[in-house]
Amino acid sequence: MKYLSTRGGVGAARFDDVLLTGLAGDGGLFMPEAWPQVSPGEIAKFRGKSYADIAASIMARFTGDAFSHDRLLEITCKVYGAFDHTDVAPLTQIGDEDWILELFHGPTLAFKDFAMQVLGAMFDDLLERRGERLTIICATSGDTGAAAIEALKSCRRVDVVVLHPEGRVSDVQRRMMTCVANENVCNIAIDGSFDDCQSIVKALFADEAFVAKTKLGGVNSINWARLAAQIVYYFTASAAISDGEPVSFVVPTGNFGDVFAGYAAKQMGLPIAKLAVATNVNDILHRAIQQGDYSPASVSATSSPSMDIQVASNFERLLYEVLGRASDALRMRMAEFQKTGAIALSDDEMCAIRDDFVSHAASETDTVAEIKRHYREHHALIDPHTAVARVAAQRLRDVKELSGKVVTLSTAHPAKFPDVVERAAGAHPALPSRYSDLFDRPEHMATSPATAAAVKALMLDRLRDRAQP
């Protein structure tokens, strides 16, 4: 398996290089040279297999000779065996043809654990074999940072730097990052939005000398290995409820990574009817799908902060597919976006996107009302991101854009957002016992203005200190 940059400025890469670098050297995103296929017969057999078995089978199609199937199975058995539910990604039926896919049973109570825990094990394995060290940087709107730190804090050959928008994540989300005292972990609170954090990361990756000096790599969903791991739960969910008929998925998303993993699963042969993009009022993806208008607006702070994003990095991957994988055309469109701050999709491009995707944007009022309604009708608490997706699922059914079997992805535990959930439902979502002392732990973080230069200086100071005997 080889990987190509969406912008076509670098040669074909191997999986191990894609894993360690994250972003292509020309600023593009890596994509598999061709979509590996999973036959209907193989999909049917997934129903009787464990999550770890299916994960190893799917991921082996992307890793080439970097990891053998047996080594992948060792990793997935260890990683997913530590999740707190035997099914790893259990399904809860909430209607005749509606299910919720629970993706919050990992160590940091969010869907990011599914990929990040695997990446941590892969980093350890690969860097040990190579005798190398790596600095991982990631921008987070809430959950990615905690998942990255949890996965990488014990890695002997990795330093991890996490940027989060100061005051724009929940207290639980922040403390899951900042209450980790390991020496290889550096948290930086940025005076700005998630989009500012993401722009800083991209600017640092564009600094070739800095990348070389720090051995910089990434674990945001720009890293293809993240998406490869997230593809798995689309297959497990479909196998559990379908005998081969198409299933639709509703995905709360801001950076377009999780839902693009669903698109990848469909390209691999999984029968998916529609992928529904559920956004909050930060609705750039909804506007792109419905109106062809991919133009960022100001970021509004909401009760679903992991989706408070107005530049969705992974949308570039979809645009690359829609343009027939023509990297020259894609590069022109991204240059247009850099210059004007907008991309206008043509009618043909919108039609191609709508073959696979539908969308809905939920208001704050709708989100809070859905948390309350879900608790009243199903006696279960859901977090605000899941509520956004459930609003979308119901509205899209009402207008006949979704039909048949529908799975809504529940991407975070409600206890990560206790204030809004309790206000809406009148019931307090308790953290698991392992986090009972979270608010008693000391925090460790630096602060920085929203500039690449300031973050670069902080990182160099930190890494210089780490290098001292």
Short mmCIF file of C-alpha atoms in Angstrom, two decimals:
data_model
loop_
_atom_site.label_atom_id
_atom_site.label_comp_id
_atom_site.label_asym_id
_atom_site.label_seq_id
_atom_site.Cartn_x
_atom_site.Cartn_y
_atom_site.Cartn_z
CA MET A 1 0.00 0.00 0.00
CA LYS A 2 1.39 3.38 -1.07
CA TYR A 3 0.12 6.84 -0.15
CA LEU A 4 -0.19 9.99 -2.28
CA SER A 5 -0.47 13.61 -1.22
CA THR A 6 -3.70 15.31 -2.21
CA ARG A 7 -1.58 18.15 -3.63
CA GLY A 8 0.76 15.92 -5.66
CA GLY A 9 4.00 17.60 -4.64
CA VAL A 10 5.73 14.62 -3.04
CA GLY A 11 6.39 11.06 -4.13
CA ALA A 12 4.50 7.99 -3.02
CA ALA A 13 5.00 7.22 0.69
CA ARG A 14 4.87 4.08 2.80
CA PHE A 15 2.55 3.65 5.77
CA ASP A 16 5.33 4.01 8.34
CA ASP A 17 6.31 7.40 6.91
CA VAL A 18 2.66 8.51 6.78
CA LEU A 19 2.24 7.46 10.41
CA LEU A 20 5.29 9.36 11.63
CA THR A 21 4.90 12.55 9.60
CA GLY A 22 1.12 13.05 9.54
CA LEU A 23 1.08 15.93 7.03
CA ALA A 24 2.63 15.60 3.57
CA GLY A 25 5.67 17.77 2.86
CA ASP A 26 3.76 19.83 0.25
CA GLY A 27 1.06 20.76 2.76
CA GLY A 28 -1.38 18.17 1.43
CA LEU A 29 -3.00 15.20 3.18
CA PHE A 30 -2.00 11.61 2.53
CA MET A 31 -4.49 9.31 0.86
CA PRO A 32 -4.20 5.61 -0.03
CA GLU A 33 -3.18 5.13 -3.66
CA ALA A 34 -6.27 2.95 -4.15
CA TRP A 35 -9.11 1.86 -1.86
CA PRO A 36 -8.56 -1.69 -0.55
CA GLN A 37 -11.66 -3.84 -0.89
CA VAL A 38 -13.57 -5.93 1.65
CA SER A 39 -15.89 -8.50 0.07
CA PRO A 40 -19.53 -9.01 1.12
CA GLY A 41 -18.55 -12.48 2.34
CA GLU A 42 -15.86 -11.06 4.60
CA ILE A 43 -18.23 -8.42 5.96
CA ALA A 44 -20.81 -11.12 6.76
CA LYS A 45 -18.20 -13.06 8.76
CA PHE A 46 -17.40 -10.00 10.90
CA ARG A 47 -20.61 -10.59 12.88
CA GLY A 48 -19.05 -13.48 14.80
CA LYS A 49 -15.67 -11.87 15.43
CA SER A 50 -14.31 -9.69 18.20
CA TYR A 51 -13.72 -5.97 17.72
CA ALA A 52 -9.96 -6.53 17.96
CA ASP A 53 -10.05 -9.19 15.22
CA ILE A 54 -11.99 -6.92 12.86
CA ALA A 55 -9.73 -3.97 13.63
CA ALA A 56 -6.61 -5.97 12.77
CA SER A 57 -8.22 -7.22 9.55
CA ILE A 58 -9.23 -3.73 8.38
CA MET A 59 -6.03 -1.97 9.38
CA ALA A 60 -3.78 -4.61 7.82
CA ARG A 61 -5.10 -3.44 4.45
CA PHE A 62 -3.48 -0.04 5.07
CA THR A 63 -0.25 -0.82 6.92
CA GLY A 64 1.58 -2.78 4.22
CA ASP A 65 4.73 -4.42 5.57
CA ALA A 66 5.16 -1.84 8.36
CA PHE A 67 3.11 -4.09 10.69
CA SER A 68 2.25 -7.73 10.18
CA HIS A 69 -1.33 -8.89 10.76
CA ASP A 70 -0.15 -10.82 13.83
CA ARG A 71 1.50 -7.72 15.31
CA LEU A 72 -1.60 -5.65 14.59
CA LEU A 73 -3.72 -8.27 16.35
CA GLU A 74 -1.44 -8.09 19.40
CA ILE A 75 -1.88 -4.30 19.44
CA THR A 76 -5.65 -4.30 18.95
CA CYS A 77 -6.21 -7.03 21.54
CA LYS A 78 -4.20 -5.09 24.13
CA VAL A 79 -5.75 -1.70 23.28
CA TYR A 80 -9.40 -2.68 23.00
CA GLY A 81 -9.14 -5.22 25.81
CA ALA A 82 -8.62 -2.24 28.15
CA PHE A 83 -11.89 -0.53 27.13
CA ASP A 84 -14.61 -0.72 29.76
CA HIS A 85 -17.22 -2.52 27.66
CA THR A 86 -16.81 -6.06 26.34
CA ASP A 87 -18.27 -5.04 22.95
CA VAL A 88 -15.83 -2.08 22.79
CA ALA A 89 -18.27 -0.11 20.57
CA PRO A 90 -21.71 -1.30 21.72
CA LEU A 91 -24.96 -0.47 19.95
CA THR A 92 -28.09 0.62 21.82
CA GLN A 93 -31.38 0.38 19.94
CA ILE A 94 -33.65 3.39 20.49
CA GLY A 95 -36.30 2.78 17.83
CA ASP A 96 -37.47 0.27 15.25
CA GLU A 97 -34.68 1.28 12.89
CA ASP A 98 -32.52 3.57 15.03
CA TRP A 99 -29.41 2.77 17.04
CA ILE A 100 -26.79 4.72 18.98
CA LEU A 101 -23.19 3.58 18.58
CA GLU A 102 -21.41 4.22 21.88
CA LEU A 103 -17.84 5.33 21.20
CA PHE A 104 -16.97 6.57 24.70
CA HIS A 105 -15.81 3.44 26.52
CA GLY A 106 -12.09 4.14 26.11
CA PRO A 107 -9.71 5.66 28.69
CA THR A 108 -10.59 9.33 27.97
CA LEU A 109 -14.30 8.72 27.34
CA ALA A 110 -14.37 9.84 23.68
CA PHE A 111 -14.22 8.31 20.21
CA LYS A 112 -10.67 9.61 19.72
CA ASP A 113 -9.44 6.74 21.93
CA PHE A 114 -10.26 4.19 19.21
CA ALA A 115 -7.51 5.53 16.97
CA MET A 116 -5.16 7.25 19.40
CA GLN A 117 -4.51 4.20 21.55
CA VAL A 118 -3.56 2.22 18.45
CA LEU A 119 -1.30 5.02 17.21
CA GLY A 120 0.50 5.14 20.56
CA ALA A 121 1.31 1.44 20.35
CA MET A 122 2.41 1.81 16.72
CA PHE A 123 4.69 4.75 17.55
CA ASP A 124 6.37 2.79 20.33
CA ASP A 125 6.91 -0.22 18.08
CA LEU A 126 8.15 1.65 15.00
CA LEU A 127 10.38 4.19 16.76
CA GLU A 128 12.01 1.45 18.80
CA ARG A 129 12.80 -0.49 15.63
CA ARG A 130 14.22 2.63 13.98
CA GLY A 131 16.05 3.94 17.03
CA GLU A 132 14.42 7.34 16.53
CA ARG A 133 12.61 9.97 18.58
CA LEU A 134 9.54 12.00 17.60
CA THR A 135 7.78 15.18 18.71
CA ILE A 136 4.03 14.95 18.27
CA ILE A 137 2.03 18.16 18.04
CA CYS A 138 -1.73 18.31 17.97
CA ALA A 139 -4.44 20.94 18.05
CA THR A 140 -7.54 20.00 19.98
CA SER A 141 -11.06 21.34 20.28
CA GLY A 142 -11.51 19.20 23.38
CA ASP A 143 -11.11 15.46 23.05
CA THR A 144 -8.15 14.82 20.74
CA GLY A 145 -5.65 16.31 23.18
CA ALA A 146 -6.68 14.13 26.12
CA ALA A 147 -6.73 11.02 23.94
CA ALA A 148 -3.28 11.83 22.50
CA ILE A 149 -1.77 12.47 25.93
CA GLU A 150 -3.27 9.30 27.39
CA ALA A 151 -1.96 7.25 24.47
CA LEU A 152 1.51 8.81 24.31
CA LYS A 153 2.41 9.77 27.90
CA SER A 154 4.21 6.48 28.47
CA CYS A 155 5.96 6.31 25.10
CA ARG A 156 9.73 6.33 25.68
CA ARG A 157 10.59 7.93 22.34
CA VAL A 158 7.80 10.51 21.98
CA ASP A 159 7.32 14.07 23.25
CA VAL A 160 3.76 15.34 22.89
CA VAL A 161 2.68 18.99 22.61
CA VAL A 162 -1.03 19.82 22.72
CA LEU A 163 -2.58 23.18 21.81
CA HIS A 164 -6.09 23.94 23.06
CA PRO A 165 -8.17 27.14 22.80
CA GLU A 166 -8.11 28.73 26.24
CA GLY A 167 -11.55 28.86 27.86
CA ARG A 168 -13.23 27.04 24.97
CA VAL A 169 -13.16 23.45 26.20
CA SER A 170 -15.10 21.99 29.10
CA ASP A 171 -13.45 21.80 32.53
CA VAL A 172 -13.38 18.01 32.33
CA GLN A 173 -11.85 18.07 28.86
CA ARG A 174 -9.18 20.53 29.98
CA ARG A 175 -8.27 18.67 33.14
CA MET A 176 -7.95 15.35 31.32
CA MET A 177 -5.10 17.07 29.45
CA THR A 178 -3.55 19.39 31.99
CA CYS A 179 -3.59 17.11 35.04
CA VAL A 180 -1.02 14.79 33.47
CA ALA A 181 2.44 15.43 34.93
CA ASN A 182 4.60 13.19 32.70
CA GLU A 183 7.77 14.94 31.55
CA ASN A 184 7.16 14.21 27.87
CA VAL A 185 3.80 16.06 27.91
CA CYS A 186 3.45 19.80 27.21
CA ASN A 187 0.05 21.54 27.24
CA ILE A 188 -0.29 25.03 25.75
CA ALA A 189 -3.46 27.10 26.14
CA ILE A 190 -3.83 29.35 23.08
CA ASP A 191 -5.49 32.77 23.30
CA GLY A 192 -7.81 32.06 20.37
CA SER A 193 -10.07 29.49 18.74
CA PHE A 194 -9.48 25.90 17.65
CA ASP A 195 -9.02 27.18 14.10
CA ASP A 196 -6.16 29.34 15.41
CA CYS A 197 -4.61 26.26 17.05
CA GLN A 198 -4.97 24.30 13.82
CA SER A 199 -3.44 27.13 11.77
CA ILE A 200 -0.43 27.21 14.09
CA VAL A 201 0.10 23.47 13.68
CA LYS A 202 -0.02 23.80 9.89
CA ALA A 203 2.41 26.73 9.97
CA LEU A 204 4.88 24.75 12.08
CA PHE A 205 4.68 21.82 9.68
CA ALA A 206 5.43 24.22 6.82
CA ASP A 207 8.69 25.26 8.54
CA GLU A 208 11.01 22.59 7.14
CA ALA A 209 13.94 23.49 9.37
CA PHE A 210 11.76 23.31 12.51
CA VAL A 211 10.24 19.99 11.41
CA ALA A 212 13.72 18.53 10.90
CA LYS A 213 15.08 19.91 14.17
CA THR A 214 12.20 18.63 16.32
CA LYS A 215 11.35 15.48 14.29
CA LEU A 216 7.77 16.79 14.15
CA GLY A 217 4.81 14.51 13.56
CA GLY A 218 1.04 14.82 13.97
CA VAL A 219 -1.89 12.86 15.35
CA ASN A 220 -4.79 15.10 14.39
CA SER A 221 -7.14 13.53 11.88
CA ILE A 222 -4.84 14.89 9.19
CA ASN A 223 -2.85 11.71 10.02
CA TRP A 224 -4.24 8.94 7.82
CA ALA A 225 -3.51 6.29 10.46
CA ARG A 226 -6.17 7.93 12.67
CA LEU A 227 -8.82 7.50 10.01
CA ALA A 228 -7.74 3.94 9.24
CA ALA A 229 -8.51 2.98 12.83
CA GLN A 230 -11.84 4.83 12.84
CA ILE A 231 -13.06 3.02 9.72
CA VAL A 232 -13.39 -0.12 11.83
CA TYR A 233 -16.49 0.78 13.84
CA TYR A 234 -18.50 1.44 10.69
CA PHE A 235 -17.89 -2.17 9.72
CA THR A 236 -18.64 -3.59 13.19
CA ALA A 237 -21.87 -1.60 13.52
CA SER A 238 -23.12 -2.60 10.07
CA ALA A 239 -22.27 -6.26 10.65
CA ALA A 240 -24.19 -6.24 13.94
CA ILE A 241 -27.51 -4.92 12.57
CA SER A 242 -27.51 -5.63 8.83
CA ASP A 243 -27.67 -8.71 6.65
CA GLY A 244 -26.15 -6.81 3.76
CA GLU A 245 -28.70 -4.03 3.26
CA PRO A 246 -27.30 -0.47 3.36
CA VAL A 247 -27.14 1.36 6.69
CA SER A 248 -26.96 5.15 7.14
CA PHE A 249 -24.74 6.84 9.73
CA VAL A 250 -25.23 10.21 11.42
CA VAL A 251 -21.95 11.72 12.56
CA PRO A 252 -21.42 14.82 14.74
CA THR A 253 -18.34 16.37 13.17
CA GLY A 254 -16.34 19.57 12.97
CA ASN A 255 -13.10 18.59 11.26
CA PHE A 256 -14.74 16.06 8.89
CA GLY A 257 -12.38 13.26 9.93
CA ASP A 258 -14.79 10.84 11.61
CA VAL A 259 -17.37 11.06 8.84
CA PHE A 260 -14.66 10.76 6.15
CA ALA A 261 -13.72 7.46 7.80
CA GLY A 262 -17.29 6.39 7.00
CA TYR A 263 -16.79 7.51 3.40
CA ALA A 264 -13.62 5.40 3.27
CA ALA A 265 -15.55 2.38 4.58
CA LYS A 266 -18.08 2.85 1.78
CA GLN A 267 -15.32 3.03 -0.83
CA MET A 268 -13.96 -0.24 0.58
CA GLY A 269 -17.25 -2.01 -0.09
CA LEU A 270 -19.37 -1.45 3.04
CA PRO A 271 -23.03 -0.91 2.03
CA ILE A 272 -23.73 2.60 3.34
CA ALA A 273 -26.83 4.44 2.15
CA LYS A 274 -26.02 7.96 3.38
CA LEU A 275 -23.52 9.65 5.65
CA ALA A 276 -25.20 12.49 7.53
CA VAL A 277 -22.97 15.37 8.60
CA ALA A 278 -24.33 16.85 11.84
CA THR A 279 -22.97 20.27 12.82
CA ASN A 280 -23.78 22.87 15.42
CA VAL A 281 -24.10 26.57 14.53
CA ASN A 282 -20.50 26.48 13.26
CA ASP A 283 -21.95 25.16 10.05
CA ILE A 284 -19.33 25.45 7.29
CA LEU A 285 -19.76 21.77 6.37
CA HIS A 286 -23.55 22.05 6.25
CA ARG A 287 -23.31 25.14 4.02
CA ALA A 288 -20.82 23.40 1.74
CA ILE A 289 -23.08 20.37 1.26
CA GLN A 290 -26.34 22.30 0.97
CA GLN A 291 -25.25 25.48 -0.83
CA GLY A 292 -21.77 24.81 -2.22
CA ASP A 293 -20.43 27.53 0.09
CA TYR A 294 -17.22 26.49 1.85
CA SER A 295 -16.35 29.77 3.56
CA PRO A 296 -15.43 30.14 7.23
CA ALA A 297 -17.42 32.43 9.48
CA SER A 298 -16.50 33.53 12.98
CA VAL A 299 -16.33 30.65 15.43
CA SER A 300 -19.17 30.67 17.96
CA ALA A 301 -18.68 29.03 21.35
CA THR A 302 -21.32 26.35 21.95
CA SER A 303 -22.19 23.55 24.35
CA SER A 304 -20.62 21.11 21.85
CA PRO A 305 -17.10 22.60 21.76
CA SER A 306 -15.42 19.77 19.86
CA MET A 307 -17.40 20.97 16.84
CA ASP A 308 -16.65 24.68 17.22
CA ILE A 309 -14.62 24.64 14.01
CA GLN A 310 -14.93 26.67 10.82
CA VAL A 311 -12.07 25.18 8.77
CA ALA A 312 -12.49 21.42 8.36
CA SER A 313 -9.08 20.03 7.38
CA ASN A 314 -10.36 16.69 6.12
CA PHE A 315 -12.72 18.33 3.64
CA GLU A 316 -9.64 18.54 1.41
CA ARG A 317 -9.65 14.75 1.19
CA LEU A 318 -13.26 14.71 -0.03
CA LEU A 319 -12.59 17.48 -2.52
CA TYR A 320 -9.65 15.45 -3.85
CA GLU A 321 -12.01 12.51 -4.43
CA VAL A 322 -14.69 14.71 -6.02
CA LEU A 323 -12.10 16.16 -8.41
CA GLY A 324 -11.20 12.68 -9.59
CA ARG A 325 -7.97 12.68 -7.59
CA ALA A 326 -6.57 15.41 -9.85
CA SER A 327 -3.92 16.89 -7.56
CA ASP A 328 -3.28 19.87 -9.86
CA ALA A 329 -6.94 20.87 -9.70
CA LEU A 330 -7.03 20.31 -5.94
CA ARG A 331 -3.91 22.41 -5.44
CA MET A 332 -5.53 25.26 -7.38
CA ARG A 333 -8.67 25.08 -5.25
CA MET A 334 -6.66 25.16 -2.02
CA ALA A 335 -4.63 28.12 -3.31
CA GLU A 336 -7.95 29.83 -4.07
CA PHE A 337 -9.06 29.13 -0.51
CA GLN A 338 -5.80 30.50 0.89
CA LYS A 339 -6.17 33.68 -1.17
CA THR A 340 -9.89 34.42 -0.90
CA GLY A 341 -10.93 32.51 2.22
CA ALA A 342 -13.63 30.60 0.35
CA ILE A 343 -14.28 27.75 -2.07
CA ALA A 344 -17.40 27.82 -4.26
CA LEU A 345 -18.41 24.30 -5.27
CA SER A 346 -19.81 23.78 -8.75
CA ASP A 347 -23.17 22.10 -9.33
CA ASP A 348 -21.41 18.92 -10.48
CA GLU A 349 -19.21 18.89 -7.38
CA MET A 350 -22.22 19.38 -5.12
CA CYS A 351 -24.09 16.55 -6.86
CA ALA A 352 -21.10 14.25 -6.41
CA ILE A 353 -20.94 15.07 -2.70
CA ARG A 354 -24.68 14.60 -2.26
CA ASP A 355 -24.44 11.08 -3.70
CA ASP A 356 -22.92 10.13 -0.35
CA PHE A 357 -23.67 12.93 2.11
CA VAL A 358 -26.61 14.79 3.63
CA SER A 359 -26.37 17.35 6.41
CA HIS A 360 -28.12 19.34 9.12
CA ALA A 361 -27.06 22.11 11.52
CA ALA A 362 -28.57 22.08 15.01
CA SER A 363 -29.13 25.22 17.06
CA GLU A 364 -28.17 25.51 20.73
CA THR A 365 -31.86 25.46 21.64
CA ASP A 366 -32.40 22.24 19.68
CA THR A 367 -29.31 20.64 21.24
CA VAL A 368 -30.39 21.32 24.81
CA ALA A 369 -33.97 20.24 24.08
CA GLU A 370 -32.72 16.96 22.62
CA ILE A 371 -30.69 16.12 25.74
CA LYS A 372 -33.86 16.66 27.78
CA ARG A 373 -36.09 14.71 25.37
CA HIS A 374 -33.70 11.77 25.12
CA TYR A 375 -33.47 11.46 28.90
CA ARG A 376 -37.25 11.67 29.27
CA GLU A 377 -37.99 9.09 26.58
CA HIS A 378 -35.03 6.70 26.88
CA HIS A 379 -33.90 7.21 30.51
CA ALA A 380 -30.33 7.77 29.35
CA LEU A 381 -28.07 10.81 29.29
CA ILE A 382 -26.29 11.90 26.11
CA ASP A 383 -23.61 14.50 25.64
CA PRO A 384 -24.19 17.67 23.54
CA HIS A 385 -22.35 16.33 20.46
CA THR A 386 -24.54 13.22 20.41
CA ALA A 387 -27.56 15.47 20.89
CA VAL A 388 -26.58 17.48 17.80
CA ALA A 389 -26.44 14.22 15.84
CA ARG A 390 -29.78 12.98 17.17
CA VAL A 391 -31.42 16.29 16.16
CA ALA A 392 -29.98 15.80 12.67
CA ALA A 393 -31.10 12.17 12.48
CA GLN A 394 -34.71 13.05 13.30
CA ARG A 395 -34.92 16.12 11.05
CA LEU A 396 -33.36 14.29 8.10
CA ARG A 397 -35.82 11.43 8.55
CA ASP A 398 -38.68 13.94 8.61
CA VAL A 399 -37.66 15.35 5.22
CA LYS A 400 -37.02 11.87 3.76
CA GLU A 401 -33.27 12.37 3.34
CA LEU A 402 -32.68 9.41 5.65
CA SER A 403 -34.65 6.16 5.70
CA GLY A 404 -34.17 2.55 6.77
CA LYS A 405 -31.62 1.59 9.39
CA VAL A 406 -29.82 4.57 10.90
CA VAL A 407 -26.91 4.55 13.35
CA THR A 408 -26.07 7.74 15.26
CA LEU A 409 -22.50 8.00 16.51
CA SER A 410 -22.26 8.94 20.19
CA THR A 411 -18.79 10.41 20.36
CA ALA A 412 -18.33 11.38 24.03
CA HIS A 413 -19.47 10.43 27.52
CA PRO A 414 -22.04 12.87 28.96
CA ALA A 415 -19.88 13.31 32.08
CA LYS A 416 -17.37 15.27 29.98
CA PHE A 417 -20.02 18.03 29.78
CA PRO A 418 -21.75 17.80 33.17
CA ASP A 419 -23.04 21.37 33.42
CA VAL A 420 -25.00 21.52 30.18
CA VAL A 421 -26.26 17.95 30.54
CA GLU A 422 -27.49 18.51 34.09
CA ARG A 423 -29.15 21.82 33.19
CA ALA A 424 -30.95 20.19 30.29
CA ALA A 425 -31.93 16.84 31.78
CA GLY A 426 -32.05 17.60 35.50
CA ALA A 427 -29.74 14.66 36.20
CA HIS A 428 -26.01 14.69 36.90
CA PRO A 429 -23.79 12.51 34.69
CA ALA A 430 -21.17 10.91 36.92
CA LEU A 431 -17.59 10.38 35.83
CA PRO A 432 -16.26 6.82 36.04
CA SER A 433 -14.56 6.07 39.36
CA ARG A 434 -11.05 6.32 37.87
CA TYR A 435 -11.67 10.06 37.47
CA SER A 436 -13.25 10.65 40.87
CA ASP A 437 -10.33 12.85 41.99
CA LEU A 438 -9.92 14.71 38.68
CA PHE A 439 -10.73 18.12 40.18
CA ASP A 440 -8.24 17.60 43.01
CA ARG A 441 -5.27 17.02 40.70
CA PRO A 442 -2.83 19.88 39.97
CA GLU A 443 -2.82 21.31 36.45
CA HIS A 444 0.26 21.79 34.26
CA MET A 445 0.11 24.09 31.22
CA ALA A 446 1.69 27.08 29.53
CA THR A 447 -0.18 29.92 27.81
CA SER A 448 0.58 31.53 24.48
CA PRO A 449 -0.75 34.11 22.04
CA ALA A 450 -2.18 32.66 18.85
CA THR A 451 1.00 32.88 16.77
CA ALA A 452 3.23 30.17 15.37
CA ALA A 453 6.34 32.11 16.45
CA ALA A 454 5.28 32.13 20.10
CA VAL A 455 4.44 28.42 20.13
CA LYS A 456 7.66 27.60 18.30
CA ALA A 457 9.69 29.42 20.97
CA LEU A 458 7.85 27.61 23.78
CA MET A 459 8.42 24.25 22.14
CA LEU A 460 12.12 24.84 21.55
CA ASP A 461 12.60 25.87 25.19
CA ARG A 462 10.72 22.82 26.39
CA LEU A 463 12.57 20.40 24.12
CA ARG A 464 15.90 21.99 25.02
CA ASP A 465 15.15 21.41 28.71
CA ARG A 466 14.15 17.82 27.97
CA ALA A 467 17.46 17.27 26.17
CA GLN A 468 19.51 18.27 29.26
CA PRO A 469 21.05 15.38 31.20
#
